[in-house]
PDB file of N, CA and C in Angstrom:
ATOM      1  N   UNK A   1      19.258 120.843 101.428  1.00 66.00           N
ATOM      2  CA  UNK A   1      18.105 121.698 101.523  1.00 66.00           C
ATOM      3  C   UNK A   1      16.909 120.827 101.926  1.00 66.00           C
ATOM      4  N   UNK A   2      16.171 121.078 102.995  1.00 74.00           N
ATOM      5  CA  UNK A   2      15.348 120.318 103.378  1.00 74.00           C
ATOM      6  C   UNK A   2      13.970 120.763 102.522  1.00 74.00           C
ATOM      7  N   UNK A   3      13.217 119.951 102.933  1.00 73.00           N
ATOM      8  CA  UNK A   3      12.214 119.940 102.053  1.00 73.00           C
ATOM      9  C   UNK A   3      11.103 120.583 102.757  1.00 73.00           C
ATOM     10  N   UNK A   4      11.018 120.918 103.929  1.00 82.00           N
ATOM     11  CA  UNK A   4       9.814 121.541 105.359  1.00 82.00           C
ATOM     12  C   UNK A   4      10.403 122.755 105.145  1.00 82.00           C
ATOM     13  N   UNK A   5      11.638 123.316 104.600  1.00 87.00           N
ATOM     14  CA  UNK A   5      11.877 124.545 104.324  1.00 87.00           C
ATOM     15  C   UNK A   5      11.890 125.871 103.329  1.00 87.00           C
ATOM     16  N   UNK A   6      11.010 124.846 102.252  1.00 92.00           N
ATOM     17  CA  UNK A   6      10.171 125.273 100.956  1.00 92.00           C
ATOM     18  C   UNK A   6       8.938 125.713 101.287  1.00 92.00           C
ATOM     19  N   UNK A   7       8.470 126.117 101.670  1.00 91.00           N
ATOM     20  CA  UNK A   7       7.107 126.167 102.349  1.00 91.00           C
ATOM     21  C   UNK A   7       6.201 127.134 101.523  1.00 91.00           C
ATOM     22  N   UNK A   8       6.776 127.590 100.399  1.00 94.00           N
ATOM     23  CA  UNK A   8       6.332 128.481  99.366  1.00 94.00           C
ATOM     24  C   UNK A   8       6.297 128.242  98.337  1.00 94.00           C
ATOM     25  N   UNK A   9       5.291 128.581  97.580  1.00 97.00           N
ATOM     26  CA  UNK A   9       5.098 128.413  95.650  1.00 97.00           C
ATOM     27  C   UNK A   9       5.746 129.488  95.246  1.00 97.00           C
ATOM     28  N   UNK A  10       6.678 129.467  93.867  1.00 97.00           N
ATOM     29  CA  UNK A  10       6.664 130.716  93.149  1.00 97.00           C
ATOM     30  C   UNK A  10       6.642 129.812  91.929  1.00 97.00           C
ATOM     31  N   UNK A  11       6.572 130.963  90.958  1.00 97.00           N
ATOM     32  CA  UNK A  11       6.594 130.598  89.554  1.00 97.00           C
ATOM     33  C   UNK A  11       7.800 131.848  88.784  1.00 97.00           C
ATOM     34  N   UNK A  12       8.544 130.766  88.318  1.00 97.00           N
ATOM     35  CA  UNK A  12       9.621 131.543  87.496  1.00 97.00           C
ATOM     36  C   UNK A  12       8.998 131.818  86.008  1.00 97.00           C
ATOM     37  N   UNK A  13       8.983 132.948  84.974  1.00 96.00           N
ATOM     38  CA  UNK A  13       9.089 133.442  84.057  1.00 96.00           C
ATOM     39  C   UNK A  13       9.689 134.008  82.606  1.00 96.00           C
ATOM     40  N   UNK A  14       9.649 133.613  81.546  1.00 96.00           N
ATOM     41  CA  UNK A  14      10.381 134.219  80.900  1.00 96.00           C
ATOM     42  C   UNK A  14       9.649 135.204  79.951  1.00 96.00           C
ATOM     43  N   UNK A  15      10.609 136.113  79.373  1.00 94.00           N
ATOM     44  CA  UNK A  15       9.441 137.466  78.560  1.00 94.00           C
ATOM     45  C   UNK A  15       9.784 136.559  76.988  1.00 94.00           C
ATOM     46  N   UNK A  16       8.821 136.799  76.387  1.00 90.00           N
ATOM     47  CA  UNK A  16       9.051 136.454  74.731  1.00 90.00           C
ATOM     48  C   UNK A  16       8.131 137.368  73.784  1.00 90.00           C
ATOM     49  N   UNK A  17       8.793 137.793  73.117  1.00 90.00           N
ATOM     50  CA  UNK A  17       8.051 138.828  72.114  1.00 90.00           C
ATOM     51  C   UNK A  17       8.043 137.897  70.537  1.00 90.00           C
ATOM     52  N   UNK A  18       7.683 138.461  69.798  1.00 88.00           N
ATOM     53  CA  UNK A  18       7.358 137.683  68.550  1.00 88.00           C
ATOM     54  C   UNK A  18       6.338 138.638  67.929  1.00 88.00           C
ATOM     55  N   UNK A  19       5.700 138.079  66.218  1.00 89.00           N
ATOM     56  CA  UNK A  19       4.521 138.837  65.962  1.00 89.00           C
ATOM     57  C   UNK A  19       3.693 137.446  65.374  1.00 89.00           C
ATOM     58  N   UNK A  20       1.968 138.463  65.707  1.00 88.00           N
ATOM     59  CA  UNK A  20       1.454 136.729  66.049  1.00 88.00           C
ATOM     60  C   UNK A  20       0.777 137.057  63.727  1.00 88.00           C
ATOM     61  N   UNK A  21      -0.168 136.293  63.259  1.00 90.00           N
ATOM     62  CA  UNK A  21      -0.872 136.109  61.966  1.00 90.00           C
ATOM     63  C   UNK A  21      -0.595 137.043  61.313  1.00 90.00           C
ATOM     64  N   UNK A  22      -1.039 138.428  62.362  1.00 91.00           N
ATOM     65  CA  UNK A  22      -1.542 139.814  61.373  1.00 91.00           C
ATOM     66  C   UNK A  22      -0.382 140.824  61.619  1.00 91.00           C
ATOM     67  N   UNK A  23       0.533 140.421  61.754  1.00 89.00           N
ATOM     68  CA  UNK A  23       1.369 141.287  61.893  1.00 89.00           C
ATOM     69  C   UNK A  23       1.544 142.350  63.042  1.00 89.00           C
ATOM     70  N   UNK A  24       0.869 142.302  64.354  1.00 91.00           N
ATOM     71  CA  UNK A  24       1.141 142.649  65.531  1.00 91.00           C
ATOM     72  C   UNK A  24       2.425 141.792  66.188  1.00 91.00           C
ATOM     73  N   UNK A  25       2.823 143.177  66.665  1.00 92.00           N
ATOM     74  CA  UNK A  25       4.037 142.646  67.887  1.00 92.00           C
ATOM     75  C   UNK A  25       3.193 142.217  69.110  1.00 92.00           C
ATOM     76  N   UNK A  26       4.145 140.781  69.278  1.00 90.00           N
ATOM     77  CA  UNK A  26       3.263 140.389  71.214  1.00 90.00           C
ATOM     78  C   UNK A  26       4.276 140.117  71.828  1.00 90.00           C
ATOM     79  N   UNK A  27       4.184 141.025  72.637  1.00 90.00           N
ATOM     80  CA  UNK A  27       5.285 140.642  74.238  1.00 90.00           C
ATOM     81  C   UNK A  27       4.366 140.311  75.137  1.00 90.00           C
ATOM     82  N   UNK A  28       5.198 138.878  75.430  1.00 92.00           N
ATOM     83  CA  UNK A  28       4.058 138.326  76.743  1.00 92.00           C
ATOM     84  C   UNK A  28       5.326 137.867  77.762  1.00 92.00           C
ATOM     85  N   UNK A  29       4.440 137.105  79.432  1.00 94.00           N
ATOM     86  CA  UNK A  29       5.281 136.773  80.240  1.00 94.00           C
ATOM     87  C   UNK A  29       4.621 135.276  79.953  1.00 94.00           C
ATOM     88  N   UNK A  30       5.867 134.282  79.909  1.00 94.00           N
ATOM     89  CA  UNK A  30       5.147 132.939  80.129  1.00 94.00           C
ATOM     90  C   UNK A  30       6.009 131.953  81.076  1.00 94.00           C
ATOM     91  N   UNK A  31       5.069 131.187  81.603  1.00 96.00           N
ATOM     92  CA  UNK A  31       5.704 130.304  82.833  1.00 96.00           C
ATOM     93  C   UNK A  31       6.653 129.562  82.380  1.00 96.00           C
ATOM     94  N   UNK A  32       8.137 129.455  82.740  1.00 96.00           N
ATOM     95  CA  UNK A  32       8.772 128.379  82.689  1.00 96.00           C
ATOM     96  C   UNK A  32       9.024 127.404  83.739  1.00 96.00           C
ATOM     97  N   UNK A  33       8.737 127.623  85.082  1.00 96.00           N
ATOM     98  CA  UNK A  33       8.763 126.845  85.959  1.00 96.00           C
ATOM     99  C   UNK A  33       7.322 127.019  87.358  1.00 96.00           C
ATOM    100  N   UNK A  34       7.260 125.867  88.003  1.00 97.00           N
ATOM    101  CA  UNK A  34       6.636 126.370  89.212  1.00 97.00           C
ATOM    102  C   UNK A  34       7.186 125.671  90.048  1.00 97.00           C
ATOM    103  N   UNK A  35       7.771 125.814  91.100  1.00 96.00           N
ATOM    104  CA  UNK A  35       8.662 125.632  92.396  1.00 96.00           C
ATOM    105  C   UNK A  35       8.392 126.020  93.486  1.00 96.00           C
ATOM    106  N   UNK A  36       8.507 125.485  94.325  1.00 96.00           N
ATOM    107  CA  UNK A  36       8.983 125.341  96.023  1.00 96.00           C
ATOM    108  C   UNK A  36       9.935 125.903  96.365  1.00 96.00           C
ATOM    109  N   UNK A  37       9.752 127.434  97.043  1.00 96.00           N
ATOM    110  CA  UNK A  37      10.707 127.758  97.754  1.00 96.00           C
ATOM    111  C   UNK A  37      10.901 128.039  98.777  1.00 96.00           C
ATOM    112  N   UNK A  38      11.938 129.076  99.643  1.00 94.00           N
ATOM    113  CA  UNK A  38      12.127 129.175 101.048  1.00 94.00           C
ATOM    114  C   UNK A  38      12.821 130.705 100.846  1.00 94.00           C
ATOM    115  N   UNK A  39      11.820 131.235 102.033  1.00 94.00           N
ATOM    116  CA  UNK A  39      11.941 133.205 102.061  1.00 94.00           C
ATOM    117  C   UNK A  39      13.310 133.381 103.100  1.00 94.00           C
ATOM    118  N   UNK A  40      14.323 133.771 102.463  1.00 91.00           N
ATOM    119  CA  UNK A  40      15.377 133.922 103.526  1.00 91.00           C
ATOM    120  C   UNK A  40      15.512 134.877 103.869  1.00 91.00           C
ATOM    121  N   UNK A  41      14.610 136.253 103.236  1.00 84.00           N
ATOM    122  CA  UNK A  41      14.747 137.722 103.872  1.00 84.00           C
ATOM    123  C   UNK A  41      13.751 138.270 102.570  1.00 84.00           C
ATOM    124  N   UNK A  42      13.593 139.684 103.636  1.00 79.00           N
ATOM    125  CA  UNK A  42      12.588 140.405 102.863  1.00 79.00           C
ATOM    126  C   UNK A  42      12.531 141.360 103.544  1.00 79.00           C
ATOM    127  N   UNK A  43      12.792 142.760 102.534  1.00 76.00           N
ATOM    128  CA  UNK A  43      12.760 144.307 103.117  1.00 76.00           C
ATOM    129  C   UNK A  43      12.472 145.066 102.192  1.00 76.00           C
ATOM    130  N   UNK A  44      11.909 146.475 102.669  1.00 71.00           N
ATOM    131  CA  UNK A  44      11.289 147.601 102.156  1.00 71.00           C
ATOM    132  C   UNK A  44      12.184 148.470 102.513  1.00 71.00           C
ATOM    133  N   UNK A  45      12.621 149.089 101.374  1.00 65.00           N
ATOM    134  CA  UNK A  45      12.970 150.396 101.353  1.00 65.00           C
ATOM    135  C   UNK A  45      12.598 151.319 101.474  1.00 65.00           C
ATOM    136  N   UNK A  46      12.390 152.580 101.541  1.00 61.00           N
ATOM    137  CA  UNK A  46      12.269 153.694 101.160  1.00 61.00           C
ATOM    138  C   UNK A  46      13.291 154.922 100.638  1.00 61.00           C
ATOM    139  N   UNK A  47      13.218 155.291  99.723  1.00 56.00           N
ATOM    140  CA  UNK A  47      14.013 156.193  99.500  1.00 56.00           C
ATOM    141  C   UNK A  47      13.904 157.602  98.229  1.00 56.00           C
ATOM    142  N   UNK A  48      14.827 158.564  98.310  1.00 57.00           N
ATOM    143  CA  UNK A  48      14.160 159.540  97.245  1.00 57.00           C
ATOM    144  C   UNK A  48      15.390 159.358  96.317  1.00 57.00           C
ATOM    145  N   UNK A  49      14.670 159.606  95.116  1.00 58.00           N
ATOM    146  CA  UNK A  49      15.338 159.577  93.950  1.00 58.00           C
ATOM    147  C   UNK A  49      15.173 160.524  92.993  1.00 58.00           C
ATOM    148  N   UNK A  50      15.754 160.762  91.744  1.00 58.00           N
ATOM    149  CA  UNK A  50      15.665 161.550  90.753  1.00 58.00           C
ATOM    150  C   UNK A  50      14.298 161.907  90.476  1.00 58.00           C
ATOM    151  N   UNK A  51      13.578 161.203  90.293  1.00 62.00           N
ATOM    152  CA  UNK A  51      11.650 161.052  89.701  1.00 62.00           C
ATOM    153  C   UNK A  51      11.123 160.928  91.256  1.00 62.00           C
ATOM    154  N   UNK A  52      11.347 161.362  92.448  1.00 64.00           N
ATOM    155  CA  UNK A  52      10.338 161.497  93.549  1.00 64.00           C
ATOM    156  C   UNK A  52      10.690 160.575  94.368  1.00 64.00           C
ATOM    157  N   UNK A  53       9.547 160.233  95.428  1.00 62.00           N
ATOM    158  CA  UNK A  53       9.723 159.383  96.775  1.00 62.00           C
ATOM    159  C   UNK A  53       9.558 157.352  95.882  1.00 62.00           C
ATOM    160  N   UNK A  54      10.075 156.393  96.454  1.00 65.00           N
ATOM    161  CA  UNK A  54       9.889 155.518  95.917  1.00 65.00           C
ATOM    162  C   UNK A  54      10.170 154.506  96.837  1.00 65.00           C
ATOM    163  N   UNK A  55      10.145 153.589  96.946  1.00 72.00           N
ATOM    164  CA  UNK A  55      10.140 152.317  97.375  1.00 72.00           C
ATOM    165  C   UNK A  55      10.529 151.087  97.051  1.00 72.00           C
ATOM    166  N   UNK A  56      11.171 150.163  97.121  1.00 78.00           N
ATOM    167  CA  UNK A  56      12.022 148.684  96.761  1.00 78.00           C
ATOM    168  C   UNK A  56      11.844 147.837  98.129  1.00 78.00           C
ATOM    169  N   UNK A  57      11.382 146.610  97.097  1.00 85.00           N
ATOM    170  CA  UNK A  57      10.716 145.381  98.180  1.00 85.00           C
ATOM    171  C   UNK A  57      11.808 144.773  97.368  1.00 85.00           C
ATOM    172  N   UNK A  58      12.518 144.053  98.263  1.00 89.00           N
ATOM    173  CA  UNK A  58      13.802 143.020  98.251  1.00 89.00           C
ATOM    174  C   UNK A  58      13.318 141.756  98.774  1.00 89.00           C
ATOM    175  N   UNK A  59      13.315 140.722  98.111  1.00 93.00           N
ATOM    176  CA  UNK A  59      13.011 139.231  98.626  1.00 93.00           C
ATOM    177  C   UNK A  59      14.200 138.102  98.050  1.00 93.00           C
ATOM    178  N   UNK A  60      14.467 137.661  98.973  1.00 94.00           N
ATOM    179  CA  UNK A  60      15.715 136.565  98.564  1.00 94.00           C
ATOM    180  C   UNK A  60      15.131 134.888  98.766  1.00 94.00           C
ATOM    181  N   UNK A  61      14.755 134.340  97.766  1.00 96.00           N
ATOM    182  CA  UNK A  61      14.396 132.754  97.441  1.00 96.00           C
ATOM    183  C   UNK A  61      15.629 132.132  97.497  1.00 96.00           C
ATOM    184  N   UNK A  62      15.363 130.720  98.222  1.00 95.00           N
ATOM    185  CA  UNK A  62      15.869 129.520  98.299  1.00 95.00           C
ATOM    186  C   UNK A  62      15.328 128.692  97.608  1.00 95.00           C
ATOM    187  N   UNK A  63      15.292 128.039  96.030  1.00 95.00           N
ATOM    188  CA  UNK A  63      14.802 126.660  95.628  1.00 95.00           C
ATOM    189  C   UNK A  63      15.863 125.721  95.323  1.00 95.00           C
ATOM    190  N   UNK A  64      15.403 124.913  94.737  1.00 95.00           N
ATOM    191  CA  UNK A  64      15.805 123.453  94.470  1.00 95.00           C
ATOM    192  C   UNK A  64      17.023 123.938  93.119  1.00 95.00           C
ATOM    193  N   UNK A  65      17.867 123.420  92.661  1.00 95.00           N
ATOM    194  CA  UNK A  65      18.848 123.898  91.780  1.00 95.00           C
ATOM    195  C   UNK A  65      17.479 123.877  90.260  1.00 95.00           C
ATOM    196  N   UNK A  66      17.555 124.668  89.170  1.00 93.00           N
ATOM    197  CA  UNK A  66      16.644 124.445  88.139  1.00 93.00           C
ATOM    198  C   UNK A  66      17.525 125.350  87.129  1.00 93.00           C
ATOM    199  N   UNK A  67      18.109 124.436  86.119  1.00 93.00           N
ATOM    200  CA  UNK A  67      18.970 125.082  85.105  1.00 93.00           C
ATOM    201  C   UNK A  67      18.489 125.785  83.959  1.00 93.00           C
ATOM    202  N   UNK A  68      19.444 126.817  83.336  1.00 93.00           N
ATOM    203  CA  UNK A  68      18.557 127.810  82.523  1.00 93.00           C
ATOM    204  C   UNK A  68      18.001 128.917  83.292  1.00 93.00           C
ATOM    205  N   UNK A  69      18.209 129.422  84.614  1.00 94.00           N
ATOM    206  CA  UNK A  69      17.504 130.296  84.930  1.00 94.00           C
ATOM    207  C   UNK A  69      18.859 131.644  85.093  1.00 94.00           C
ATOM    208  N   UNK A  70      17.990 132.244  84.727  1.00 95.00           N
ATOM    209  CA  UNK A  70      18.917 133.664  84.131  1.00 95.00           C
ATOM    210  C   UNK A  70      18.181 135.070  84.637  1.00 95.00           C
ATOM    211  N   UNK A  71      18.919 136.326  84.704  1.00 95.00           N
ATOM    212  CA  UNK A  71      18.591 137.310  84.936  1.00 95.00           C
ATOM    213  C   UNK A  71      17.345 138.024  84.323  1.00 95.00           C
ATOM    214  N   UNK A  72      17.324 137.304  83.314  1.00 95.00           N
ATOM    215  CA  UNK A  72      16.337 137.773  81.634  1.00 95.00           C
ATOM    216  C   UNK A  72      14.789 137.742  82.911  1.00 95.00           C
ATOM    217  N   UNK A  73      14.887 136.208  83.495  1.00 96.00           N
ATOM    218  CA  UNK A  73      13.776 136.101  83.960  1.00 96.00           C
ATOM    219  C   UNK A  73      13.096 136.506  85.294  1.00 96.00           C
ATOM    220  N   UNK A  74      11.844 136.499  85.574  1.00 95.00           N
ATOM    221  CA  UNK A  74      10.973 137.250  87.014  1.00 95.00           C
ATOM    222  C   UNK A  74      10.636 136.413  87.437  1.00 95.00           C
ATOM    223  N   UNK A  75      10.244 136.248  88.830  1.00 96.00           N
ATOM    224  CA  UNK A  75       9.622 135.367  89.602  1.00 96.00           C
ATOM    225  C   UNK A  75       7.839 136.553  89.782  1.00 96.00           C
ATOM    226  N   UNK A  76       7.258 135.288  89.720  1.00 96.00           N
ATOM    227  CA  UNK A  76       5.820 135.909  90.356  1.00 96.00           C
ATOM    228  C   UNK A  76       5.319 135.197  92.235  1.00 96.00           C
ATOM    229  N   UNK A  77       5.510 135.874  92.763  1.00 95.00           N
ATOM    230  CA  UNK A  77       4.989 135.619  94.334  1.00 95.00           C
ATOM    231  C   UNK A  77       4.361 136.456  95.201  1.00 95.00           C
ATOM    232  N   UNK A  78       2.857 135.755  95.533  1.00 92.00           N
ATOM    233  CA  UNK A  78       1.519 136.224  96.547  1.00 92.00           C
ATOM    234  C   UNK A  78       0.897 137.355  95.184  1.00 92.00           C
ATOM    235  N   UNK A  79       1.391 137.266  93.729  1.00 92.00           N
ATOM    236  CA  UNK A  79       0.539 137.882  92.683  1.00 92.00           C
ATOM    237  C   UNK A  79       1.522 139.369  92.611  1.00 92.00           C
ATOM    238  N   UNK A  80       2.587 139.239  93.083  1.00 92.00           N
ATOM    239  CA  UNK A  80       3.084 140.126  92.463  1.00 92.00           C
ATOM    240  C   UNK A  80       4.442 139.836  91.405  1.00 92.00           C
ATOM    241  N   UNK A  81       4.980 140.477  90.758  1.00 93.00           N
ATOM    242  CA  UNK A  81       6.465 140.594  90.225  1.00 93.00           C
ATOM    243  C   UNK A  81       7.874 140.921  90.263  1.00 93.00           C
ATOM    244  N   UNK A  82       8.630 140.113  90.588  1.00 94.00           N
ATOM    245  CA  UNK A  82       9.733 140.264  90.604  1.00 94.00           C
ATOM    246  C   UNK A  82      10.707 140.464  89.894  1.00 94.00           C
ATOM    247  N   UNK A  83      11.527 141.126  90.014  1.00 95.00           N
ATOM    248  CA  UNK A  83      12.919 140.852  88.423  1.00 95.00           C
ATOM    249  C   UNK A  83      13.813 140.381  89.647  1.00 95.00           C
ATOM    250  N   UNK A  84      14.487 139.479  88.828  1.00 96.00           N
ATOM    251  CA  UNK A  84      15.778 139.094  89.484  1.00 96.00           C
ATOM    252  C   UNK A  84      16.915 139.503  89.277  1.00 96.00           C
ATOM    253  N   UNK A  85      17.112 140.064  90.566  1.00 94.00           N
ATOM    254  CA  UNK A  85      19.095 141.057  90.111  1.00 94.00           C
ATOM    255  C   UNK A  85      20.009 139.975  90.476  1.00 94.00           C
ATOM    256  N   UNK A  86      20.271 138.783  90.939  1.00 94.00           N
ATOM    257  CA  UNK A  86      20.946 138.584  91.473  1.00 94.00           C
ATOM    258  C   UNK A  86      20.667 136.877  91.735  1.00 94.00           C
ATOM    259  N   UNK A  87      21.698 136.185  90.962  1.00 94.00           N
ATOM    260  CA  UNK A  87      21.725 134.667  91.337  1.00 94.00           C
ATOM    261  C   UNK A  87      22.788 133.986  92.065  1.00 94.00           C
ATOM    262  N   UNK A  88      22.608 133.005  92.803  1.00 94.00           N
ATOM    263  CA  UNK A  88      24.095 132.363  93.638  1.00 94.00           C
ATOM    264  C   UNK A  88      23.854 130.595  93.545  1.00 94.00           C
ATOM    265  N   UNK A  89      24.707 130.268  93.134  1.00 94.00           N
ATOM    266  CA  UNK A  89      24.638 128.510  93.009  1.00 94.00           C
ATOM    267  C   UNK A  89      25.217 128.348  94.829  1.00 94.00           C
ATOM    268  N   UNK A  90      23.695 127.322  95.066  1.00 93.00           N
ATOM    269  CA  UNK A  90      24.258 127.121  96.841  1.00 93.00           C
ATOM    270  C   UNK A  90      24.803 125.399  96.504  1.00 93.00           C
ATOM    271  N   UNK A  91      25.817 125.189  97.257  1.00 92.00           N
ATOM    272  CA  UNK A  91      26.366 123.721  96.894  1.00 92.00           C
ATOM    273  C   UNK A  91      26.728 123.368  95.444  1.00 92.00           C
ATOM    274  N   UNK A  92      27.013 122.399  95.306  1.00 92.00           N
ATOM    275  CA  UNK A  92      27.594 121.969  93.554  1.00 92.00           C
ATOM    276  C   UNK A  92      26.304 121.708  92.875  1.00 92.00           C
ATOM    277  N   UNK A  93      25.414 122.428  92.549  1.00 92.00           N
ATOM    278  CA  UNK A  93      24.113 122.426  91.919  1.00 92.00           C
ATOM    279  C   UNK A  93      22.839 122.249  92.427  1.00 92.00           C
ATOM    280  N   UNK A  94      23.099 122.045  93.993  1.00 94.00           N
ATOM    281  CA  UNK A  94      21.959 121.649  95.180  1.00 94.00           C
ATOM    282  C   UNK A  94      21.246 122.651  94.848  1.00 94.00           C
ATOM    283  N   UNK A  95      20.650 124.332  94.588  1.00 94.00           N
ATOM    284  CA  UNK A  95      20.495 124.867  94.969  1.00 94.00           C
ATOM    285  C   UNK A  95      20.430 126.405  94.360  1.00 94.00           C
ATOM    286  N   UNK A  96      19.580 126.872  94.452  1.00 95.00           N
ATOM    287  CA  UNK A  96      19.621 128.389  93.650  1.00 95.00           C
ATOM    288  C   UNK A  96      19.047 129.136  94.664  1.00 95.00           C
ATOM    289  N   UNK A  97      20.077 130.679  94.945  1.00 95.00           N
ATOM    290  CA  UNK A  97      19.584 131.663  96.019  1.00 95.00           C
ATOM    291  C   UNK A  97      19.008 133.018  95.096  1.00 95.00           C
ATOM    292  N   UNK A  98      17.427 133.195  94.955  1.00 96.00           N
ATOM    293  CA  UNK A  98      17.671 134.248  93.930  1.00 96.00           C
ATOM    294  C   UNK A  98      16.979 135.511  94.518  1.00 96.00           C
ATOM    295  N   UNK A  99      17.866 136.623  94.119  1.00 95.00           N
ATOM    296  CA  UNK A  99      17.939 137.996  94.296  1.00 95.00           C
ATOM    297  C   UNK A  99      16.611 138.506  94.255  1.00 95.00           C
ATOM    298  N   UNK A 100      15.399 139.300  94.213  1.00 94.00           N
ATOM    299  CA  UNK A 100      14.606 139.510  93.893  1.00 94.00           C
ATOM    300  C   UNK A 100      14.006 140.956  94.172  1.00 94.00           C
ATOM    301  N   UNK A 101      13.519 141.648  93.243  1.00 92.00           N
ATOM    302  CA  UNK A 101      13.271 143.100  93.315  1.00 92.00           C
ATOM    303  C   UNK A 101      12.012 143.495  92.674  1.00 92.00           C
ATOM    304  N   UNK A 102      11.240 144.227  93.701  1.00 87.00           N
ATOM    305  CA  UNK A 102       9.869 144.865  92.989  1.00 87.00           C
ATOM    306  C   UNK A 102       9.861 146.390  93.154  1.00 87.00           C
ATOM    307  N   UNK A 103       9.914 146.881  92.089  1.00 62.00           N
ATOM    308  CA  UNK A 103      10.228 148.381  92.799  1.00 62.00           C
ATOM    309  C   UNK A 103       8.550 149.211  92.242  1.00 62.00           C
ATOM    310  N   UNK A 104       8.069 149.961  93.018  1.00 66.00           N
ATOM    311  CA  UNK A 104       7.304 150.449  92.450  1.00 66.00           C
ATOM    312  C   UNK A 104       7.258 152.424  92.980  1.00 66.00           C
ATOM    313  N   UNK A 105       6.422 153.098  92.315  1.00 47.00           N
ATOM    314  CA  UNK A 105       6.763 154.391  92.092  1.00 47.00           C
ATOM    315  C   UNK A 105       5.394 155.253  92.603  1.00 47.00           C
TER     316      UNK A 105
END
């Protein structure tokens, strides 16, 4: 994986809930990584569904291999959110291809 072919920041995420002094529940998003990646595709859907007209932005990342990363977690890129459906080990650990989905309504 070359390195002129990262040409992008994202930041990977994980959710953690807990309750903080007073006994409130807190679900937050917090950074577990920030990385260099590479956009290998990206498309918009459109389509109708049960609840109305809707839309799905599909983006597929290329980074550097970074272990521990799981479905649980989102990527944030250009300020928006991603969930990740979908991971692929590229080479014997060179490499993570990840799935990425923003759907909004």
């Amino acid at each position: 994986m070359r390195a002129g072919n990262l040409d992008r920041t994202i930041t990977i995420q994980s959710f953690a809930s807990g309750v903080d002094d007073y006994g409130t529940p807190i679900e937050q998003w917090s950074d577990v990584a920030t990385v260099r990646a590479q956009i290998v595709q990206a498309s918009t859907d459109e389509f109708l569904a049960a609840f109305g007209e809707t839309d799905k932005t599909a983006i597929i990342f290329r980074v550097r291999w970074l272990d521990g990363v799981t479905t649980e977690h989102r990527v944030v890129y250009a300020g928006k959110s991603l969930n990740i459906r979908e991971m692929k080990e590229i080479g014997r650990r060179k490499g993570l291809e990840l799935r990425c989905e923003e759907v909004r309504t």
